[in-house]
Coordinates of N, CA and C and ligand atoms in Angstrom, one line a residue:
X175 N 20.1 47.1 -17.9 CA 20.4 45.7 -18.1 C 21.8 45.5 -18.7
X176 N 22.5 44.5 -18.2 CA 23.9 44.3 -18.6 C 23.9 43.8 -20.1
X177 N 24.7 44.4 -20.9 CA 24.8 44.0 -22.3 C 26.2 43.4 -22.5
X178 N 26.2 42.1 -22.9 CA 27.4 41.4 -23.2 C 27.5 41.3 -24.7
X179 N 28.6 41.8 -25.2 CA 28.9 41.6 -26.7 C 29.7 40.4 -26.9
X180 N 29.2 39.5 -27.6 CA 30.0 38.2 -27.9 C 30.4 38.3 -29.4
X181 N 31.7 38.5 -29.6 CA 32.3 38.5 -30.9 C 32.8 37.2 -31.3
X182 N 32.1 36.5 -32.3 CA 32.4 35.1 -32.6 C 33.2 35.0 -33.9
X183 N 34.5 34.7 -33.7 CA 35.4 34.5 -34.8 C 35.9 33.1 -34.8
X184 N 35.0 32.2 -34.4 CA 35.3 30.8 -34.4 C 35.0 30.2 -35.8
X185 N 35.9 30.4 -36.7 CA 35.6 30.2 -38.1 C 35.2 28.8 -38.5
X186 N 35.5 27.8 -37.7 CA 35.1 26.4 -38.0 C 33.7 26.1 -37.6
X187 N 33.1 27.0 -36.9 CA 31.7 26.8 -36.6 C 31.4 26.0 -35.3
X188 N 30.2 26.0 -34.8 CA 29.9 25.3 -33.5 C 30.2 23.9 -33.5
X189 N 30.0 23.2 -34.7 CA 30.2 21.7 -34.7 C 31.7 21.3 -34.5
X190 N 32.6 22.1 -35.0 CA 34.0 21.7 -34.9 C 34.9 22.6 -34.0
X191 N 34.5 23.8 -33.8 CA 35.4 24.7 -33.1 C 35.5 24.5 -31.6
X192 N 36.7 24.3 -31.2 CA 36.9 24.1 -29.7 C 36.9 25.4 -29.0
X193 N 37.2 26.5 -29.7 CA 37.2 27.9 -29.2 C 35.7 28.2 -28.9
X194 N 34.9 27.8 -29.9 CA 33.4 28.1 -29.7 C 32.9 27.3 -28.5
X195 N 33.3 26.1 -28.3 CA 32.9 25.3 -27.1 C 33.3 26.0 -25.9
X196 N 34.6 26.5 -25.8 CA 35.1 27.1 -24.6 C 34.3 28.5 -24.4
X197 N 34.0 29.1 -25.4 CA 33.3 30.4 -25.3 C 31.9 30.2 -24.7
X198 N 31.3 29.0 -25.1 CA 29.9 28.7 -24.6 C 29.9 28.4 -23.1
X199 N 31.0 27.8 -22.7 CA 31.1 27.5 -21.3 C 31.2 28.8 -20.5
X200 N 32.0 29.7 -21.1 CA 32.2 31.0 -20.4 C 30.9 31.8 -20.4
X201 N 30.2 31.8 -21.5 CA 28.9 32.6 -21.6 C 27.8 31.9 -20.7
X202 N 27.9 30.6 -20.6 CA 26.9 30.0 -19.7 C 27.2 30.4 -18.2
X203 N 28.4 30.5 -17.9 CA 28.8 30.9 -16.5 C 28.4 32.4 -16.3
X204 N 28.5 33.2 -17.4 CA 28.1 34.6 -17.3 C 26.5 34.7 -17.1
X205 N 25.8 33.8 -17.8 CA 24.3 33.8 -17.7 C 23.9 33.4 -16.3
X206 N 24.7 32.5 -15.7 CA 24.4 32.1 -14.3 C 24.6 33.3 -13.4
X207 N 25.7 34.0 -13.6 CA 26.0 35.1 -12.7 C 25.1 36.3 -12.9
X208 N 24.8 36.6 -14.2 CA 23.9 37.7 -14.5 C 22.7 37.2 -15.3
X209 N 21.7 36.6 -14.7 CA 20.6 36.0 -15.4 C 19.9 37.1 -16.3
X210 N 20.0 38.3 -15.9 CA 19.2 39.3 -16.7 C 20.0 39.9 -17.9
X211 N 21.3 39.4 -18.0 CA 22.1 40.0 -19.1 C 21.6 39.6 -20.5
X212 N 21.9 40.6 -21.4 CA 21.5 40.3 -22.8 C 22.8 40.0 -23.5
X213 N 22.9 38.9 -24.2 CA 24.1 38.6 -25.0 C 23.8 38.9 -26.5
X214 N 24.6 39.9 -27.0 CA 24.4 40.2 -28.4 C 25.6 39.5 -29.2
X215 N 25.3 38.7 -30.1 CA 26.4 38.0 -30.9 C 26.7 38.7 -32.1
X216 N 28.0 39.0 -32.4 CA 28.4 39.4 -33.7 C 29.2 38.2 -34.4
X217 N 28.5 37.6 -35.3 CA 29.0 36.4 -35.9 C 29.9 36.8 -37.1
X218 N 31.1 36.5 -37.0 CA 32.1 36.9 -38.1 C 32.4 35.8 -39.0
X219 N 31.8 34.6 -38.8 CA 32.2 33.4 -39.5 C 31.8 33.5 -41.0
X220 N 30.8 34.3 -41.3 CA 30.4 34.4 -42.7 C 31.1 35.5 -43.4
X221 N 32.1 36.2 -42.7 CA 32.9 37.3 -43.3 C 32.1 38.3 -44.1
X222 N 31.0 38.8 -43.5 CA 30.1 39.7 -44.2 C 30.6 41.1 -44.3
X223 N 31.5 41.5 -43.4 CA 32.0 42.9 -43.4 C 33.1 43.1 -44.5
X224 N 33.0 44.2 -45.3 CA 34.0 44.4 -46.3 C 35.3 44.8 -45.7
X225 N 36.4 44.5 -46.4 CA 37.7 45.0 -46.0 C 37.7 46.5 -46.1
X226 N 38.2 47.2 -45.1 CA 38.2 48.6 -45.1 C 39.2 49.2 -46.1
X227 N 38.8 49.5 -47.2 CA 39.6 50.0 -48.3 C 39.8 51.5 -48.0
X228 N 40.7 52.2 -48.7 CA 40.9 53.6 -48.6 C 39.7 54.4 -48.8
X229 N 38.9 53.9 -49.9 CA 37.7 54.7 -50.3 C 36.7 54.5 -49.2
X230 N 36.6 53.3 -48.6 CA 35.5 53.1 -47.6 C 35.9 53.9 -46.3
X231 N 37.2 53.9 -46.0 CA 37.7 54.7 -44.8 C 37.3 56.1 -45.0
X232 N 37.5 56.6 -46.2 CA 37.2 58.1 -46.5 C 35.7 58.3 -46.3
X233 N 34.9 57.4 -46.9 CA 33.4 57.5 -46.8 C 33.0 57.5 -45.3
X234 N 33.6 56.6 -44.6 CA 33.3 56.5 -43.1 C 33.6 57.8 -42.4
X235 N 34.8 58.4 -42.7 CA 35.2 59.7 -42.1 C 34.2 60.8 -42.4
X236 N 33.8 60.8 -43.7 CA 32.9 61.8 -44.2 C 31.5 61.6 -43.5
X237 N 31.0 60.5 -43.4 CA 29.7 60.2 -42.7 C 29.8 60.5 -41.3
X238 N 30.9 60.1 -40.6 CA 31.0 60.2 -39.2 C 30.9 61.7 -38.7
X239 N 31.3 62.6 -39.6 CA 31.2 64.0 -39.3 C 29.8 64.5 -39.2
X240 N 28.9 63.8 -39.9 CA 27.5 64.2 -39.9 C 26.7 63.4 -38.9
X241 N 26.8 62.1 -38.9 CA 25.9 61.3 -38.1 C 26.5 59.9 -38.0
X242 N 26.5 59.3 -36.8 CA 27.0 57.9 -36.7 C 25.9 56.9 -36.4
X243 N 24.7 57.2 -36.9 CA 23.6 56.4 -36.6 C 23.5 55.3 -37.7
X244 N 24.1 55.4 -38.8 CA 23.9 54.5 -39.9 C 24.5 53.1 -39.7
X245 N 24.1 52.1 -40.5 CA 24.6 50.7 -40.4 C 26.2 50.6 -40.4
X246 N 26.8 51.5 -41.1 CA 28.3 51.5 -41.2 C 28.9 51.5 -39.8
X247 N 28.2 52.2 -38.9 CA 28.8 52.4 -37.6 C 28.3 51.4 -36.5
X248 N 27.5 50.4 -37.0 CA 27.0 49.4 -36.0 C 28.1 48.7 -35.2
X249 N 29.2 48.2 -35.9 CA 30.3 47.6 -35.1 C 30.8 48.5 -34.0
X250 N 31.0 49.7 -34.4 CA 31.6 50.7 -33.4 C 30.6 51.0 -32.3
X251 N 29.4 51.1 -32.7 CA 28.3 51.4 -31.6 C 28.2 50.3 -30.7
X252 N 28.2 49.0 -31.2 CA 28.0 47.9 -30.3 C 29.2 47.7 -29.3
X253 N 30.3 48.0 -29.9 CA 31.5 48.0 -29.0 C 31.5 49.0 -27.9
X254 N 31.1 50.2 -28.3 CA 31.0 51.3 -27.3 C 30.0 51.1 -26.3
X255 N 28.9 50.4 -26.6 CA 27.7 50.3 -25.7 C 27.8 49.1 -24.8
X256 N 28.6 48.1 -25.1 CA 28.6 46.9 -24.3 C 29.2 47.1 -22.9
X257 N 28.7 46.4 -22.0 CA 29.2 46.4 -20.6 C 30.3 45.4 -20.4
X258 N 30.2 44.4 -21.2 CA 31.3 43.4 -21.2 C 31.6 42.9 -22.6
X259 N 32.8 42.9 -23.0 CA 33.2 42.4 -24.4 C 33.9 41.1 -24.3
X260 N 33.3 40.1 -25.0 CA 33.8 38.7 -25.0 C 34.2 38.4 -26.5
X261 N 35.5 38.2 -26.7 CA 35.9 37.9 -28.1 C 36.5 36.5 -28.1
X262 N 35.9 35.6 -29.0 CA 36.4 34.3 -29.1 C 37.0 34.0 -30.5
X263 N 38.2 33.6 -30.6 CA 39.0 33.4 -31.8 C 40.1 32.4 -31.6
X264 N 40.2 31.4 -32.5 CA 41.3 30.5 -32.4 C 42.6 31.2 -32.8
X265 N 43.7 30.6 -32.3 CA 45.0 31.1 -32.7 C 45.3 30.7 -34.1
X266 N 45.4 31.7 -34.9 CA 45.7 31.4 -36.4 C 46.9 32.2 -36.7
X267 N 47.9 31.5 -37.1 CA 49.1 32.1 -37.6 C 49.6 33.2 -36.7
X268 N 49.7 32.9 -35.4 CA 50.2 33.7 -34.3 C 49.3 34.8 -33.9
X269 N 48.2 35.0 -34.5 CA 47.2 36.0 -33.9 C 45.8 35.4 -34.0
X270 N 45.0 35.8 -34.9 CA 43.6 35.3 -35.0 C 43.2 35.4 -36.5
X271 N 42.0 34.9 -36.8 CA 41.5 34.9 -38.2 C 41.3 36.4 -38.7
X272 N 41.5 36.6 -40.0 CA 41.5 37.9 -40.6 C 40.1 38.5 -40.4
X273 N 39.0 37.7 -40.3 CA 37.7 38.3 -40.2 C 37.6 39.1 -38.9
X274 N 38.3 38.7 -37.9 CA 38.3 39.5 -36.6 C 39.0 40.9 -36.8
X275 N 40.1 40.8 -37.6 CA 40.8 42.1 -37.8 C 39.9 43.1 -38.6
X276 N 39.2 42.6 -39.6 CA 38.3 43.4 -40.3 C 37.3 44.0 -39.4
X277 N 36.7 43.2 -38.6 CA 35.7 43.7 -37.7 C 36.3 44.8 -36.8
X278 N 37.5 44.5 -36.2 CA 38.1 45.5 -35.3 C 38.4 46.9 -36.0
X279 N 38.7 46.8 -37.2 CA 39.0 48.0 -38.0 C 37.7 48.8 -38.1
X280 N 36.6 48.1 -38.3 CA 35.3 48.8 -38.3 C 34.9 49.4 -37.0
X281 N 35.3 48.7 -35.9 CA 35.0 49.2 -34.5 C 35.8 50.5 -34.2
X282 N 37.0 50.6 -34.8 CA 37.9 51.8 -34.5 C 37.3 53.0 -35.2
X283 N 36.3 53.6 -34.7 CA 35.8 54.7 -35.4 C 35.8 56.0 -34.5
X284 N 36.5 57.0 -35.0 CA 36.7 58.2 -34.3 C 35.4 58.8 -33.9
X285 N 35.3 59.2 -32.7 CA 34.0 59.8 -32.2 C 33.0 58.8 -31.7
X286 N 33.3 57.5 -31.9 CA 32.4 56.5 -31.4 C 33.1 55.6 -30.3
X287 N 34.2 55.0 -30.7 CA 34.9 54.2 -29.7 C 36.1 54.9 -29.1
X288 N 36.6 56.0 -29.7 CA 37.7 56.8 -29.1 C 37.6 58.1 -29.7
X289 N 38.3 59.1 -29.1 CA 38.4 60.4 -29.7 C 39.7 61.1 -29.2
X290 N 39.9 62.3 -29.6 CA 41.1 63.1 -29.1 C 40.6 64.3 -28.4
X291 N 41.2 64.5 -27.2 CA 40.8 65.6 -26.4 C 41.4 66.9 -27.1
X292 N 40.9 68.1 -26.6 CA 41.4 69.3 -27.1 C 43.0 69.4 -27.1
X293 N 43.5 68.7 -26.0 CA 45.0 68.7 -25.9 C 45.7 67.7 -26.8
X294 N 44.9 66.9 -27.5 CA 45.4 66.0 -28.5 C 45.7 64.6 -27.9
X295 N 45.1 64.4 -26.7 CA 45.3 63.1 -26.1 C 44.2 62.1 -26.5
X296 N 44.6 60.9 -26.9 CA 43.6 59.9 -27.3 C 42.9 59.4 -26.1
X297 N 41.6 59.3 -26.2 CA 40.8 58.8 -25.1 C 39.7 57.9 -25.5
X298 N 39.6 56.8 -24.8 CA 38.6 55.8 -25.1 C 37.1 56.2 -24.8
X299 N 36.2 55.7 -25.5 CA 34.8 56.2 -25.3 C 33.9 54.9 -24.9
X300 N 34.5 53.8 -24.8 CA 33.7 52.6 -24.5 C 33.3 52.4 -23.1
X301 N 32.1 51.8 -22.9 CA 31.5 51.7 -21.6 C 32.2 50.6 -20.7
X302 N 32.5 49.5 -21.4 CA 33.0 48.3 -20.7 C 34.2 48.6 -19.8
X303 N 34.3 47.8 -18.7 CA 35.5 48.0 -17.9 C 36.4 46.8 -18.1
X304 N 35.8 45.7 -18.7 CA 36.6 44.5 -18.9 C 36.3 43.8 -20.2
X305 N 37.3 43.2 -20.7 CA 37.2 42.4 -22.0 C 37.8 41.0 -21.7
X306 N 37.1 40.1 -22.3 CA 37.6 38.7 -22.2 C 37.9 38.1 -23.6
X307 N 39.2 37.7 -23.7 CA 39.6 37.1 -25.0 C 39.7 35.6 -24.8
X308 N 38.9 34.8 -25.6 CA 38.9 33.4 -25.5 C 39.6 32.8 -26.7
X309 N 40.6 32.0 -26.5 CA 41.3 31.4 -27.6 C 41.7 29.9 -27.3
X310 N 41.9 29.2 -28.4 CA 42.5 27.9 -28.3 C 43.6 27.8 -29.3
X311 N 44.7 27.0 -29.0 CA 45.9 26.9 -29.9 C 46.3 25.5 -30.0
X312 N 46.9 25.3 -31.2 CA 47.5 23.9 -31.4 C 48.7 23.7 -30.5
X313 N 49.5 24.7 -30.3 CA 50.7 24.6 -29.5 C 50.6 25.5 -28.3
X314 N 51.7 25.7 -27.6 CA 51.7 26.6 -26.4 C 51.7 28.1 -26.9
X315 N 51.1 28.9 -26.0 CA 51.0 30.4 -26.3 C 52.0 31.2 -25.5
X316 N 52.6 30.7 -24.5 CA 53.5 31.4 -23.6 C 54.5 32.2 -24.4
X317 N 54.6 33.5 -24.2 CA 55.6 34.3 -24.8 C 55.2 34.7 -26.3
X318 N 54.1 34.2 -26.8 CA 53.7 34.5 -28.2 C 52.2 34.6 -28.3
X319 N 51.6 35.2 -27.3 CA 50.1 35.3 -27.3 C 49.8 36.7 -27.9
X320 N 50.2 36.8 -29.2 CA 50.2 38.1 -29.8 C 48.7 38.6 -30.1
X321 N 47.8 37.6 -30.4 CA 46.4 38.0 -30.5 C 45.9 38.7 -29.3
X322 N 46.1 38.1 -28.2 CA 45.7 38.7 -26.9 C 46.4 40.0 -26.6
X323 N 47.7 40.1 -26.9 CA 48.4 41.3 -26.6 C 47.8 42.5 -27.4
X324 N 47.5 42.2 -28.7 CA 46.9 43.2 -29.6 C 45.5 43.6 -29.1
X325 N 44.7 42.6 -28.7 CA 43.3 42.9 -28.3 C 43.3 43.7 -27.0
X326 N 44.3 43.4 -26.1 CA 44.4 44.1 -24.9 C 44.8 45.6 -25.1
X327 N 45.7 45.8 -26.1 CA 46.1 47.1 -26.4 C 45.0 47.9 -27.0
X328 N 44.2 47.3 -27.9 CA 43.1 48.0 -28.5 C 42.0 48.3 -27.5
X329 N 41.9 47.4 -26.6 CA 40.9 47.6 -25.5 C 41.3 48.9 -24.7
X330 N 42.6 49.0 -24.4 CA 43.0 50.2 -23.7 C 42.7 51.5 -24.5
X331 N 42.9 51.4 -25.8 CA 42.7 52.6 -26.7 C 41.1 52.9 -26.6
X332 N 40.3 51.9 -26.4 CA 38.9 52.1 -26.4 C 38.4 52.5 -25.0
X333 N 39.3 52.5 -24.0 CA 39.0 52.9 -22.7 C 38.5 51.7 -21.8
X334 N 38.8 50.5 -22.3 CA 38.5 49.3 -21.5 C 39.8 48.9 -20.8
X335 N 39.8 49.2 -19.5 CA 41.1 49.1 -18.8 C 41.6 47.7 -18.6
X336 N 40.7 46.7 -18.4 CA 41.2 45.3 -18.0 C 40.9 44.3 -19.1
X337 N 41.8 43.4 -19.3 CA 41.6 42.4 -20.3 C 42.1 41.1 -19.7
X338 N 41.2 40.0 -19.9 CA 41.6 38.7 -19.4 C 41.7 37.7 -20.6
X339 N 42.6 36.8 -20.6 CA 42.7 35.8 -21.6 C 42.3 34.4 -21.0
X340 N 41.4 33.7 -21.7 CA 41.0 32.4 -21.3 C 41.5 31.5 -22.5
X341 N 42.4 30.6 -22.2 CA 42.9 29.8 -23.3 C 43.0 28.3 -23.0
X342 N 42.9 27.5 -24.1 CA 43.2 26.1 -24.0 C 44.3 25.9 -25.0
X343 N 45.5 25.5 -24.6 CA 46.7 25.4 -25.4 C 47.2 23.9 -25.6
X344 N 47.9 23.8 -26.7 CA 48.5 22.5 -26.9 C 47.5 21.5 -27.4
X345 N 46.4 21.9 -28.0 CA 45.4 21.0 -28.4 C 45.8 20.0 -29.6
X346 N 46.8 20.5 -30.4 CA 47.2 19.7 -31.5 C 48.5 18.9 -31.3
X347 N 48.9 19.0 -30.1 CA 50.2 18.2 -29.7 C 49.8 16.8 -29.6
X348 N 50.4 15.9 -30.3 CA 49.9 14.5 -30.4 C 49.9 13.8 -29.0
X349 N 50.8 14.1 -28.2 CA 50.9 13.4 -26.9 C 49.8 13.9 -25.9
X350 N 49.2 15.1 -26.2 CA 48.2 15.7 -25.3 C 46.9 15.1 -25.4
X351 N 46.1 15.3 -24.3 CA 44.7 14.9 -24.3 C 43.8 16.1 -24.5
X352 N 43.4 16.4 -25.7 CA 42.7 17.7 -25.9 C 41.4 17.8 -25.1
X353 N 40.7 16.7 -24.9 CA 39.5 16.7 -24.1 C 39.7 17.2 -22.7
X354 N 40.8 16.6 -22.1 CA 41.1 17.0 -20.7 C 41.6 18.4 -20.6
X355 N 42.3 18.9 -21.7 CA 42.7 20.3 -21.7 C 41.5 21.2 -21.8
X356 N 40.6 20.8 -22.6 CA 39.4 21.7 -22.8 C 38.5 21.7 -21.5
X357 N 38.4 20.5 -20.9 CA 37.6 20.5 -19.7 C 38.2 21.4 -18.6
X358 N 39.6 21.3 -18.5 CA 40.2 22.2 -17.5 C 40.0 23.7 -17.8
X359 N 40.0 24.0 -19.1 CA 39.8 25.4 -19.5 C 38.3 25.8 -19.2
X360 N 37.4 24.8 -19.4 CA 36.0 25.2 -19.0 C 35.8 25.4 -17.5
X361 N 36.6 24.7 -16.7 CA 36.6 25.0 -15.3 C 37.1 26.4 -15.0
X362 N 38.2 26.8 -15.7 CA 38.7 28.1 -15.5 C 37.7 29.2 -16.1
X363 N 36.9 28.8 -17.1 CA 35.9 29.8 -17.6 C 34.9 30.1 -16.5
X364 N 34.5 29.1 -15.7 CA 33.5 29.4 -14.6 C 34.1 30.3 -13.5
X365 N 35.4 30.0 -13.3 CA 36.1 30.8 -12.2 C 36.2 32.3 -12.7
X366 N 36.6 32.4 -13.9 CA 36.8 33.8 -14.5 C 35.5 34.6 -14.4
X367 N 34.4 33.9 -14.8 CA 33.1 34.6 -14.8 C 32.7 35.1 -13.4
X368 N 33.2 34.3 -12.4 CA 32.9 34.7 -11.0 C 33.7 35.9 -10.6
X369 N 34.9 36.0 -11.1 CA 35.8 37.0 -10.6 C 35.7 38.3 -11.3
X370 N 34.9 38.4 -12.4 CA 34.8 39.6 -13.1 C 34.1 40.6 -12.2
X371 N 34.2 41.9 -12.5 CA 33.7 43.0 -11.6 C 32.2 42.9 -11.5
X372 N 31.5 42.7 -12.5 CA 30.1 42.8 -12.4 C 29.6 44.0 -13.1
Ligands
LIG293 C1 44.8 28.5 -40.4 C2 45.3 27.9 -39.1 C3 46.3 28.5 -38.5 C4 46.8 28.1 -37.2 N1 47.9 28.8 -36.6 C5 48.3 28.3 -35.4 C6 49.4 29.0 -34.8 O1 50.0 29.9 -35.3 N2 49.8 28.5 -33.6 C7 49.2 27.5 -32.9 O2 49.6 27.1 -31.8 N3 48.1 26.8 -33.6 C8 47.7 27.2 -34.8 N4 46.7 26.6 -35.4 C9 46.0 25.5 -34.7 C10 44.7 26.1 -34.0 O3 45.0 27.2 -33.2 C11 44.1 25.0 -33.1 O4 43.8 23.8 -33.8 C12 42.8 25.6 -32.5 O5 42.4 24.8 -31.4 C13 41.7 25.7 -33.5 O6 40.6 26.3 -32.9 P1 39.1 25.8 -33.3 O7 38.9 24.4 -32.9 O8 38.3 26.8 -32.5 O9 39.0 26.1 -34.8 C14 46.2 27.0 -36.6 C15 45.1 26.4 -37.2 C16 44.6 26.9 -38.5 C17 43.5 26.1 -39.1

C-alpha cells in the first residue's frame, strides 16, 4: 500500500494557513489518484521535537549503533519508508519555519536515511522516488526559492531523485488577488498529482 508522508509545517494552522489549504488540495488529488494510499501526517506546528543539541546528537549516534527502533528514530524511519514525501511550509525569512529544520535534522540519521559505502560514497536509503514541496510566499520566489533548493538537495542525499515545487506566490502584494492566485495554484496541484510517477 502506498504510504504518503505529509510533513505539516504550516505554522498558522488550518484556519489561517494558505499553505495548508494548498497542501489539502494536493493531498485530495493524491487520494483521488491513489484511493488506497495511507497518508501519515507529521504535524510540526506544536514544535514538539527538541532542537538537536550536541549532547542529543551524541546520544543518537550511540543509540543508532545498537538499534534504530526507538522513538528517537521515528522521524528518520518515516522518511525512509514513505513512497511519496509531501512537505508543506510557508516561505519564512527566505526559507521555511525553524520547526521544519529541526525535524529534518532528526530525519538525517546515519544508517536510516543515508549511509556511506565502503568506498566512502554517501548513498541515500529512502524508498521514495519523488518529493513534493508546497509553499506560499508573500512576494515572488523566482531566483530565491531557497527553501525548495535546500529540500531538493536533502532529498538527493536521501536517495530521492526527483523534487517538485508547488507554490502560490505574491499573496501579500497589495495589488494582487490572493484568492485567484490560490485557486490557480490548486489547479496546478491537481495537475501535479496526475503527473507523478505513481
Ligand atoms: C515570519 C514570517 C516570515 C516571512 N518571510 C517571508 C519571506 O522571506 N518572503 C516572502 O515572500 N514572504 C514572507 N512571509 C510571508 C508569507 O510567506 C506569506 O504570507 C505566506 O503565504 C504565509 O503562509 P501561510 O498562510 O501558510 O501561513 C513571511 C511571513 C511570516 C509570518
